[in-house]
Amino acid sequence: MKYLLVAFLTGALLSGCAMPLRGTGDLGVIIERAEGRMQIVETTGMTQLATVDGLGDLSHASVVFSRDGRFAYVFGRDGGLSRVDLLQARVTHRVMQAGNSIGGAITQDGRVVAAQNYAPGGIKLFDAATLEPLADIPAIGMDRKRSKVVGLADLPGQRLAASLFESGEIWLIDIKDPRNPQITRMRAGREPYDGLVTPDGRWYVAGLFGEDGLALVDLWQSPPEARRILSGYGRGTEPLPVYKMPHLRGWAMAQGMAWLPAIGRHEVLVADAAQGWKESARVALAGQPVFVMARPDARQVWVNFAFPDNGTVQVIDTATRQVVRTMHPCRGVLHMEFTPKGEAVWLSCRDDNRVEVYDTATFTRLATLPADNPSGIFFTVRAQRFGM
């Protein structure tokens, strides 16, 4: 009888909660960049659940998630790092850790959050549960100059990878002891501007803004070294003006190929990872690509563009390597995010103050959600992937 009473009371208490019980697997966030605020949304019903304010300057915000998907770590441009409970829709911890920050990462075991900073250039490590500072790593290159840090990504083995823009280096950082990180330094090329990790955690690729090509590190190789790939893609032609930097973090690995935005080109480059990352094809596009993102089943790659073509989205069929759909969903498409199994894609429409949800099979609009200057859209499925 005692156990029945406890079960009854527990059920009564839960049924009376203002916030219904839910898992975190279909949750996500939408950054409202102008208001220092984010929406918490769910993808199954395509609805907004709550808003969270007080997140600072979100003009270049990014988000990573705890292993269980409950907590979002929001990196603000003003150097703010906020830990948000998605189930309670509140900020649990917040620190001002730098003067200018553009993103971060969370380690493989979910215990350490890392922030990559422009000013001062460097990486800071924090306890994921409390945001207690653990280590401060100045980004001082082999040239003894301090650099902006870009392309920070988590790796297998409790490691991080990062690129130093001015110094032209790639760093691998072992943080098994997060209070005493160990750094391996490699020369990469001129001005690495972003970086990515393949889904299997083997390869780190950094784009080079100062020259054609990319830098590639085989993370299984010991000792590791950076080598150049795709170094001839722009040779002999005048590059177009770059209105917005491509984002390698929103890249695509599909059909065994890497689909990468080309700096100063209206093209996506296709590289064969199994054949030494050699160029396999190019796909001509409507403008300068920013995000090149694969649907989870890898059959489609969706591309958005820099100004003046940022109201356009194109879809590439990865089997035929042809553009199969050109859409004009709204003005200022800043970001795209697929639902966990890819039946839908969410598009942030900054200049129209809304988010559009599209069926990826039929290209029909499924829902529209109001949002104030939306930019990044991040779903909790990212918690289970390297480099996200």
GROMACS .gro file of C-alpha atoms in nm:
model
  388
    1MET     CA    1   0.000   0.000   0.000
    2LYS     CA    2   0.288   0.239   0.083
    3TYR     CA    3   0.436   0.197  -0.265
    4LEU     CA    4   0.098   0.252  -0.432
    5LEU     CA    5   0.052   0.575  -0.236
    6VAL     CA    6   0.397   0.701  -0.338
    7ALA     CA    7   0.323   0.620  -0.703
    8PHE     CA    8  -0.013   0.799  -0.684
    9LEU     CA    9   0.134   1.110  -0.522
   10THR     CA   10   0.421   1.120  -0.772
   11GLY     CA   11   0.178   1.096  -1.061
   12ALA     CA   12  -0.041   1.368  -0.914
   13LEU     CA   13   0.254   1.601  -0.868
   14LEU     CA   14   0.382   1.545  -1.221
   15SER     CA   15   0.039   1.599  -1.377
   16GLY     CA   16   0.017   1.932  -1.198
   17CYS     CA   17   0.350   2.066  -1.325
   18ALA     CA   18   0.329   2.380  -1.535
   19MET     CA   19   0.605   2.252  -1.766
   20PRO     CA   20   0.500   1.917  -1.918
   21LEU     CA   21   0.745   1.629  -1.903
   22ARG     CA   22   0.940   1.582  -2.223
   23GLY     CA   23   1.263   1.442  -2.355
   24THR     CA   24   1.524   1.656  -2.524
   25GLY     CA   25   1.571   1.466  -2.851
   26ASP     CA   26   1.351   1.691  -3.063
   27LEU     CA   27   1.440   2.021  -2.898
   28GLY     CA   28   1.637   2.303  -3.052
   29VAL     CA   29   1.705   2.674  -3.031
   30ILE     CA   30   1.671   2.970  -3.264
   31ILE     CA   31   1.898   3.269  -3.205
   32GLU     CA   32   1.722   3.607  -3.218
   33ARG     CA   33   2.036   3.804  -3.281
   34ALA     CA   34   1.912   4.162  -3.238
   35GLU     CA   35   1.746   4.100  -2.900
   36GLY     CA   36   2.007   3.893  -2.714
   37ARG     CA   37   1.747   3.622  -2.691
   38MET     CA   38   1.678   3.270  -2.811
   39GLN     CA   39   1.369   3.065  -2.871
   40ILE     CA   40   1.339   2.706  -2.755
   41VAL     CA   41   1.150   2.499  -3.013
   42GLU     CA   42   1.047   2.140  -3.075
   43THR     CA   43   1.072   1.981  -3.418
   44THR     CA   44   0.794   1.721  -3.395
   45GLY     CA   45   0.511   1.974  -3.374
   46MET     CA   46   0.721   2.258  -3.520
   47THR     CA   47   0.626   2.494  -3.237
   48GLN     CA   48   0.790   2.747  -3.008
   49LEU     CA   49   0.801   2.641  -2.642
   50ALA     CA   50   0.970   2.932  -2.463
   51THR     CA   51   1.211   3.223  -2.494
   52VAL     CA   52   1.524   3.296  -2.291
   53ASP     CA   53   1.655   3.655  -2.259
   54GLY     CA   54   1.973   3.811  -2.128
   55LEU     CA   55   2.225   3.635  -2.353
   56GLY     CA   56   2.417   3.946  -2.461
   57ASP     CA   57   2.543   4.023  -2.811
   58LEU     CA   58   2.431   3.737  -3.036
   59SER     CA   59   2.539   3.889  -3.367
   60HIS     CA   60   2.766   3.590  -3.431
   61ALA     CA   61   2.631   3.342  -3.179
   62SER     CA   62   2.687   2.968  -3.183
   63VAL     CA   63   2.562   2.687  -2.961
   64VAL     CA   64   2.677   2.345  -2.843
   65PHE     CA   65   2.483   2.101  -2.626
   66SER     CA   66   2.546   1.881  -2.324
   67ARG     CA   67   2.557   1.506  -2.386
   68ASP     CA   68   2.197   1.458  -2.273
   69GLY     CA   69   2.074   1.753  -2.479
   70ARG     CA   70   1.934   1.934  -2.176
   71PHE     CA   71   2.177   2.226  -2.161
   72ALA     CA   72   2.271   2.465  -2.439
   73TYR     CA   73   2.599   2.656  -2.418
   74VAL     CA   74   2.562   2.987  -2.600
   75PHE     CA   75   2.873   3.175  -2.715
   76GLY     CA   76   2.808   3.546  -2.773
   77ARG     CA   77   3.009   3.790  -2.981
   78ASP     CA   78   3.067   4.001  -2.668
   79GLY     CA   79   3.259   3.718  -2.502
   80GLY     CA   80   2.965   3.599  -2.295
   81LEU     CA   81   2.920   3.225  -2.233
   82SER     CA   82   2.578   3.119  -2.107
   83ARG     CA   83   2.454   2.778  -1.991
   84VAL     CA   84   2.080   2.746  -2.059
   85ASP     CA   85   1.852   2.475  -1.922
   86LEU     CA   86   1.621   2.391  -2.214
   87LEU     CA   87   1.367   2.211  -1.997
   88GLN     CA   88   1.331   2.494  -1.748
   89ALA     CA   89   1.394   2.773  -2.004
   90ARG     CA   90   1.639   2.965  -1.788
   91VAL     CA   91   2.003   3.066  -1.772
   92THR     CA   92   2.176   2.860  -1.501
   93HIS     CA   93   2.525   3.011  -1.534
   94ARG     CA   94   2.681   3.297  -1.728
   95VAL     CA   95   3.038   3.431  -1.751
   96MET     CA   96   3.200   3.711  -1.948
   97GLN     CA   97   3.512   3.528  -2.056
   98ALA     CA   98   3.657   3.744  -2.340
   99GLY     CA   99   3.617   4.065  -2.534
  100ASN     CA  100   3.517   3.908  -2.866
  101SER     CA  101   3.420   3.544  -2.914
  102ILE     CA  102   3.284   3.360  -3.217
  103GLY     CA  103   3.207   3.010  -3.092
  104GLY     CA  104   3.320   2.705  -2.904
  105ALA     CA  105   3.308   2.332  -2.852
  106ILE     CA  106   3.233   2.068  -2.589
  107THR     CA  107   3.456   1.770  -2.528
  108GLN     CA  108   3.382   1.408  -2.617
  109ASP     CA  109   3.289   1.323  -2.257
  110GLY     CA  110   3.081   1.640  -2.215
  111ARG     CA  111   3.279   1.760  -1.913
  112VAL     CA  112   3.464   2.060  -2.060
  113VAL     CA  113   3.337   2.353  -2.263
  114ALA     CA  114   3.589   2.547  -2.472
  115ALA     CA  115   3.551   2.900  -2.608
  116GLN     CA  116   3.743   3.030  -2.911
  117ASN     CA  117   3.821   3.398  -2.892
  118TYR     CA  118   3.918   3.683  -3.122
  119ALA     CA  119   4.005   3.929  -2.847
  120PRO     CA  120   4.221   3.842  -2.677
  121GLY     CA  121   4.308   3.565  -2.917
  122GLY     CA  122   4.302   3.231  -2.743
  123ILE     CA  123   4.102   2.940  -2.604
  124LYS     CA  124   3.951   2.916  -2.258
  125LEU     CA  125   3.835   2.595  -2.092
  126PHE     CA  126   3.544   2.572  -1.846
  127ASP     CA  127   3.379   2.307  -1.634
  128ALA     CA  128   3.057   2.220  -1.820
  129ALA     CA  129   2.850   2.190  -1.500
  130THR     CA  130   2.955   2.512  -1.330
  131LEU     CA  131   3.144   2.722  -1.591
  132GLU     CA  132   3.436   2.730  -1.347
  133PRO     CA  133   3.746   2.837  -1.545
  134LEU     CA  134   3.996   2.553  -1.593
  135ALA     CA  135   4.260   2.687  -1.832
  136ASP     CA  136   4.348   2.989  -2.045
  137ILE     CA  137   4.547   2.910  -2.363
  138PRO     CA  138   4.681   3.223  -2.538
  139ALA     CA  139   4.691   3.183  -2.917
  140ILE     CA  140   5.056   3.277  -2.960
  141GLY     CA  141   5.191   3.120  -3.274
  142MET     CA  142   5.538   3.009  -3.373
  143ASP     CA  143   5.583   3.362  -3.509
  144ARG     CA  144   5.532   3.485  -3.149
  145LYS     CA  145   5.228   3.686  -3.253
  146ARG     CA  146   4.883   3.656  -3.100
  147SER     CA  147   4.611   3.534  -3.337
  148LYS     CA  148   4.238   3.510  -3.362
  149VAL     CA  149   4.119   3.153  -3.304
  150VAL     CA  150   3.879   2.991  -3.550
  151GLY     CA  151   3.765   2.642  -3.641
  152LEU     CA  152   3.756   2.506  -3.284
  153ALA     CA  153   3.622   2.149  -3.285
  154ASP     CA  154   3.608   1.852  -3.050
  155LEU     CA  155   3.798   1.535  -3.142
  156PRO     CA  156   3.810   1.176  -3.018
  157GLY     CA  157   4.041   1.114  -2.725
  158GLN     CA  158   3.949   1.425  -2.527
  159ARG     CA  159   4.119   1.654  -2.774
  160LEU     CA  160   4.039   1.977  -2.955
  161ALA     CA  161   4.152   2.115  -3.291
  162ALA     CA  162   4.177   2.485  -3.368
  163SER     CA  163   4.321   2.719  -3.631
  164LEU     CA  164   4.513   3.043  -3.575
  165PHE     CA  165   4.419   3.299  -3.839
  166GLU     CA  166   4.715   3.539  -3.844
  167SER     CA  167   4.981   3.281  -3.760
  168GLY     CA  168   4.860   3.028  -4.015
  169GLU     CA  169   4.873   2.733  -3.777
  170ILE     CA  170   4.661   2.437  -3.672
  171TRP     CA  171   4.675   2.324  -3.310
  172LEU     CA  172   4.576   1.989  -3.162
  173ILE     CA  173   4.510   2.026  -2.790
  174ASP     CA  174   4.502   1.729  -2.552
  175ILE     CA  175   4.285   1.814  -2.252
  176LYS     CA  176   4.268   1.484  -2.067
  177ASP     CA  177   4.394   1.703  -1.783
  178PRO     CA  178   4.195   2.020  -1.859
  179ARG     CA  179   4.401   2.227  -1.614
  180ASN     CA  180   4.719   2.134  -1.798
  181PRO     CA  181   4.645   2.119  -2.174
  182GLN     CA  182   4.914   1.988  -2.410
  183ILE     CA  183   4.949   2.148  -2.755
  184THR     CA  184   5.079   2.010  -3.084
  185ARG     CA  185   5.146   2.289  -3.338
  186MET     CA  186   5.150   2.261  -3.719
  187ARG     CA  187   5.194   2.513  -3.999
  188ALA     CA  188   4.882   2.520  -4.214
  189GLY     CA  189   4.897   2.801  -4.474
  190ARG     CA  190   4.785   3.160  -4.509
  191GLU     CA  191   4.494   3.271  -4.290
  192PRO     CA  192   4.295   2.961  -4.197
  193TYR     CA  193   3.943   3.098  -4.147
  194ASP     CA  194   3.736   2.801  -4.030
  195GLY     CA  195   3.767   2.428  -3.969
  196LEU     CA  196   3.570   2.108  -3.962
  197VAL     CA  197   3.598   1.747  -3.849
  198THR     CA  198   3.467   1.453  -4.050
  199PRO     CA  199   3.184   1.258  -3.884
  200ASP     CA  200   3.417   0.969  -3.797
  201GLY     CA  201   3.654   1.208  -3.621
  202ARG     CA  202   3.952   1.120  -3.839
  203TRP     CA  203   4.016   1.430  -4.051
  204TYR     CA  204   4.040   1.798  -3.963
  205VAL     CA  205   4.008   2.035  -4.259
  206ALA     CA  206   4.080   2.409  -4.244
  207GLY     CA  207   3.989   2.653  -4.519
  208LEU     CA  208   4.253   2.908  -4.622
  209PHE     CA  209   4.137   3.261  -4.689
  210GLY     CA  210   4.478   3.391  -4.800
  211GLU     CA  211   4.530   3.136  -5.078
  212ASP     CA  212   4.356   2.870  -5.284
  213GLY     CA  213   4.324   2.535  -5.115
  214LEU     CA  214   4.265   2.382  -4.775
  215ALA     CA  215   4.481   2.231  -4.503
  216LEU     CA  216   4.416   1.869  -4.402
  217VAL     CA  217   4.527   1.683  -4.089
  218ASP     CA  218   4.499   1.305  -4.052
  219LEU     CA  219   4.419   1.273  -3.682
  220TRP     CA  220   4.515   0.905  -3.685
  221GLN     CA  221   4.869   0.982  -3.797
  222SER     CA  222   5.146   1.008  -3.538
  223PRO     CA  223   5.302   1.256  -3.534
  224PRO     CA  224   5.027   1.452  -3.712
  225GLU     CA  225   5.106   1.699  -3.989
  226ALA     CA  226   4.905   1.939  -4.203
  227ARG     CA  227   4.916   1.895  -4.580
  228ARG     CA  228   4.758   2.094  -4.862
  229ILE     CA  229   4.463   1.977  -5.069
  230LEU     CA  230   4.261   2.136  -5.353
  231SER     CA  231   4.535   2.394  -5.401
  232GLY     CA  232   4.458   2.458  -5.769
  233TYR     CA  233   4.085   2.521  -5.772
  234GLY     CA  234   4.112   2.896  -5.844
  235ARG     CA  235   4.431   2.894  -6.049
  236GLY     CA  236   4.429   3.117  -6.353
  237THR     CA  237   4.101   3.293  -6.276
  238GLU     CA  238   4.021   3.613  -6.091
  239PRO     CA  239   3.838   3.548  -5.763
  240LEU     CA  240   3.506   3.721  -5.709
  241PRO     CA  241   3.452   3.964  -5.419
  242VAL     CA  242   3.388   3.781  -5.092
  243TYR     CA  243   3.082   3.935  -4.923
  244LYS     CA  244   3.055   3.677  -4.646
  245MET     CA  245   3.301   3.411  -4.538
  246PRO     CA  246   3.196   3.055  -4.619
  247HIS     CA  247   3.129   2.843  -4.311
  248LEU     CA  248   3.309   2.511  -4.320
  249ARG     CA  249   3.131   2.413  -3.998
  250GLY     CA  250   2.816   2.388  -4.209
  251TRP     CA  251   2.979   2.154  -4.456
  252ALA     CA  252   2.871   1.823  -4.604
  253MET     CA  253   3.006   1.471  -4.621
  254ALA     CA  254   2.791   1.269  -4.861
  255GLN     CA  255   2.837   0.969  -5.090
  256GLY     CA  256   3.193   0.938  -4.960
  257MET     CA  257   3.268   1.288  -5.085
  258ALA     CA  258   3.332   1.618  -4.914
  259TRP     CA  259   3.117   1.903  -5.047
  260LEU     CA  260   3.293   2.231  -4.974
  261PRO     CA  261   3.224   2.598  -5.050
  262ALA     CA  262   3.490   2.758  -5.268
  263ILE     CA  263   3.629   3.096  -5.157
  264GLY     CA  264   3.550   3.367  -5.415
  265ARG     CA  265   3.364   3.122  -5.645
  266HIS     CA  266   3.006   3.043  -5.732
  267GLU     CA  267   3.081   2.675  -5.690
  268VAL     CA  268   3.082   2.383  -5.454
  269LEU     CA  269   3.394   2.167  -5.473
  270VAL     CA  270   3.354   1.791  -5.445
  271ALA     CA  271   3.657   1.607  -5.303
  272ASP     CA  272   3.699   1.230  -5.288
  273ALA     CA  273   3.817   1.142  -4.938
  274ALA     CA  274   3.903   0.786  -5.041
  275GLN     CA  275   4.132   0.911  -5.320
  276GLY     CA  276   4.355   1.140  -5.123
  277TRP     CA  277   4.102   1.423  -5.108
  278LYS     CA  278   4.145   1.499  -5.475
  279GLU     CA  279   3.893   1.713  -5.659
  280SER     CA  280   3.624   1.496  -5.814
  281ALA     CA  281   3.376   1.753  -5.945
  282ARG     CA  282   3.247   2.108  -5.920
  283VAL     CA  283   2.885   2.215  -5.907
  284ALA     CA  284   2.799   2.561  -6.044
  285LEU     CA  285   2.568   2.761  -5.821
  286ALA     CA  286   2.358   3.077  -5.821
  287GLY     CA  287   2.596   3.271  -5.600
  288GLN     CA  288   2.874   3.256  -5.343
  289PRO     CA  289   2.797   2.965  -5.106
  290VAL     CA  290   2.806   3.015  -4.730
  291PHE     CA  291   2.665   2.694  -4.580
  292VAL     CA  292   2.682   2.365  -4.772
  293MET     CA  293   2.487   2.114  -4.562
  294ALA     CA  294   2.399   1.750  -4.621
  295ARG     CA  295   2.063   1.599  -4.533
  296PRO     CA  296   2.122   1.323  -4.274
  297ASP     CA  297   2.074   1.048  -4.534
  298ALA     CA  298   2.332   1.227  -4.757
  299ARG     CA  299   2.108   1.220  -5.067
  300GLN     CA  300   2.076   1.598  -5.079
  301VAL     CA  301   2.304   1.894  -5.015
  302TRP     CA  302   2.139   2.228  -4.937
  303VAL     CA  303   2.323   2.556  -5.003
  304ASN     CA  304   2.257   2.915  -4.901
  305PHE     CA  305   2.440   3.221  -5.027
  306ALA     CA  306   2.609   3.547  -4.942
  307PHE     CA  307   2.472   3.888  -5.044
  308PRO     CA  308   2.333   3.974  -5.297
  309ASP     CA  309   2.192   3.620  -5.343
  310ASN     CA  310   2.102   3.557  -4.980
  311GLY     CA  311   1.734   3.510  -5.058
  312THR     CA  312   1.811   3.197  -5.260
  313VAL     CA  313   1.853   2.834  -5.153
  314GLN     CA  314   1.964   2.557  -5.388
  315VAL     CA  315   1.941   2.180  -5.348
  316ILE     CA  316   2.196   1.944  -5.504
  317ASP     CA  317   2.121   1.577  -5.569
  318THR     CA  318   2.440   1.404  -5.455
  319ALA     CA  319   2.385   1.103  -5.684
  320THR     CA  320   2.371   1.312  -6.003
  321ARG     CA  321   2.565   1.616  -5.871
  322GLN     CA  322   2.304   1.841  -6.026
  323VAL     CA  323   2.106   2.129  -5.879
  324VAL     CA  324   1.752   1.991  -5.863
  325ARG     CA  325   1.576   2.280  -5.691
  326THR     CA  326   1.622   2.655  -5.668
  327MET     CA  327   1.406   2.823  -5.404
  328HIS     CA  328   1.345   3.181  -5.297
  329PRO     CA  329   1.185   3.124  -4.956
  330CYS     CA  330   1.249   3.467  -4.800
  331ARG     CA  331   1.499   3.749  -4.763
  332GLY     CA  332   1.828   3.695  -4.585
  333VAL     CA  333   1.853   3.319  -4.535
  334LEU     CA  334   2.129   3.303  -4.276
  335HIS     CA  335   2.122   2.943  -4.156
  336MET     CA  336   1.975   2.598  -4.219
  337GLU     CA  337   1.925   2.303  -3.985
  338PHE     CA  338   1.787   1.957  -4.059
  339THR     CA  339   1.562   1.767  -3.823
  340PRO     CA  340   1.737   1.462  -3.675
  341LYS     CA  341   1.635   1.224  -3.957
  342GLY     CA  342   1.612   1.489  -4.226
  343GLU     CA  343   1.247   1.488  -4.326
  344ALA     CA  344   1.241   1.866  -4.281
  345VAL     CA  345   1.478   2.161  -4.288
  346TRP     CA  346   1.444   2.485  -4.093
  347LEU     CA  347   1.558   2.812  -4.255
  348SER     CA  348   1.622   3.136  -4.068
  349CYS     CA  349   1.491   3.438  -4.258
  350ARG     CA  350   1.664   3.731  -4.092
  351ASP     CA  351   1.519   4.010  -4.306
  352ASP     CA  352   1.162   3.878  -4.289
  353ASN     CA  353   1.165   3.805  -3.913
  354ARG     CA  354   1.058   3.445  -3.940
  355VAL     CA  355   1.172   3.085  -3.964
  356GLU     CA  356   1.045   2.865  -4.246
  357VAL     CA  357   1.018   2.486  -4.226
  358TYR     CA  358   1.025   2.287  -4.551
  359ASP     CA  359   0.964   1.924  -4.642
  360THR     CA  360   1.290   1.800  -4.795
  361ALA     CA  361   1.118   1.548  -5.023
  362THR     CA  362   0.847   1.769  -5.174
  363PHE     CA  363   0.997   2.115  -5.105
  364THR     CA  364   0.662   2.233  -4.970
  365ARG     CA  365   0.640   2.473  -4.677
  366LEU     CA  366   0.530   2.298  -4.358
  367ALA     CA  367   0.530   2.579  -4.104
  368THR     CA  368   0.624   2.941  -4.039
  369LEU     CA  369   0.739   3.060  -3.696
  370PRO     CA  370   0.780   3.429  -3.610
  371ALA     CA  371   1.130   3.525  -3.491
  372ASP     CA  372   1.303   3.859  -3.443
  373ASN     CA  373   1.611   3.878  -3.671
  374PRO     CA  374   1.676   3.503  -3.654
  375SER     CA  375   2.022   3.370  -3.735
  376GLY     CA  376   2.156   3.036  -3.612
  377ILE     CA  377   1.927   2.736  -3.568
  378PHE     CA  378   2.069   2.450  -3.359
  379PHE     CA  379   1.903   2.117  -3.273
  380THR     CA  380   2.008   1.893  -2.984
  381VAL     CA  381   2.099   1.608  -3.221
  382ARG     CA  382   2.430   1.795  -3.257
  383ALA     CA  383   2.523   1.667  -2.909
  384GLN     CA  384   2.590   1.324  -3.059
  385ARG     CA  385   2.823   1.440  -3.339
  386PHE     CA  386   3.190   1.538  -3.351
  387GLY     CA  387   3.270   1.895  -3.444
  388MET     CA  388   2.921   2.031  -3.384
   0.00000   0.00000   0.00000
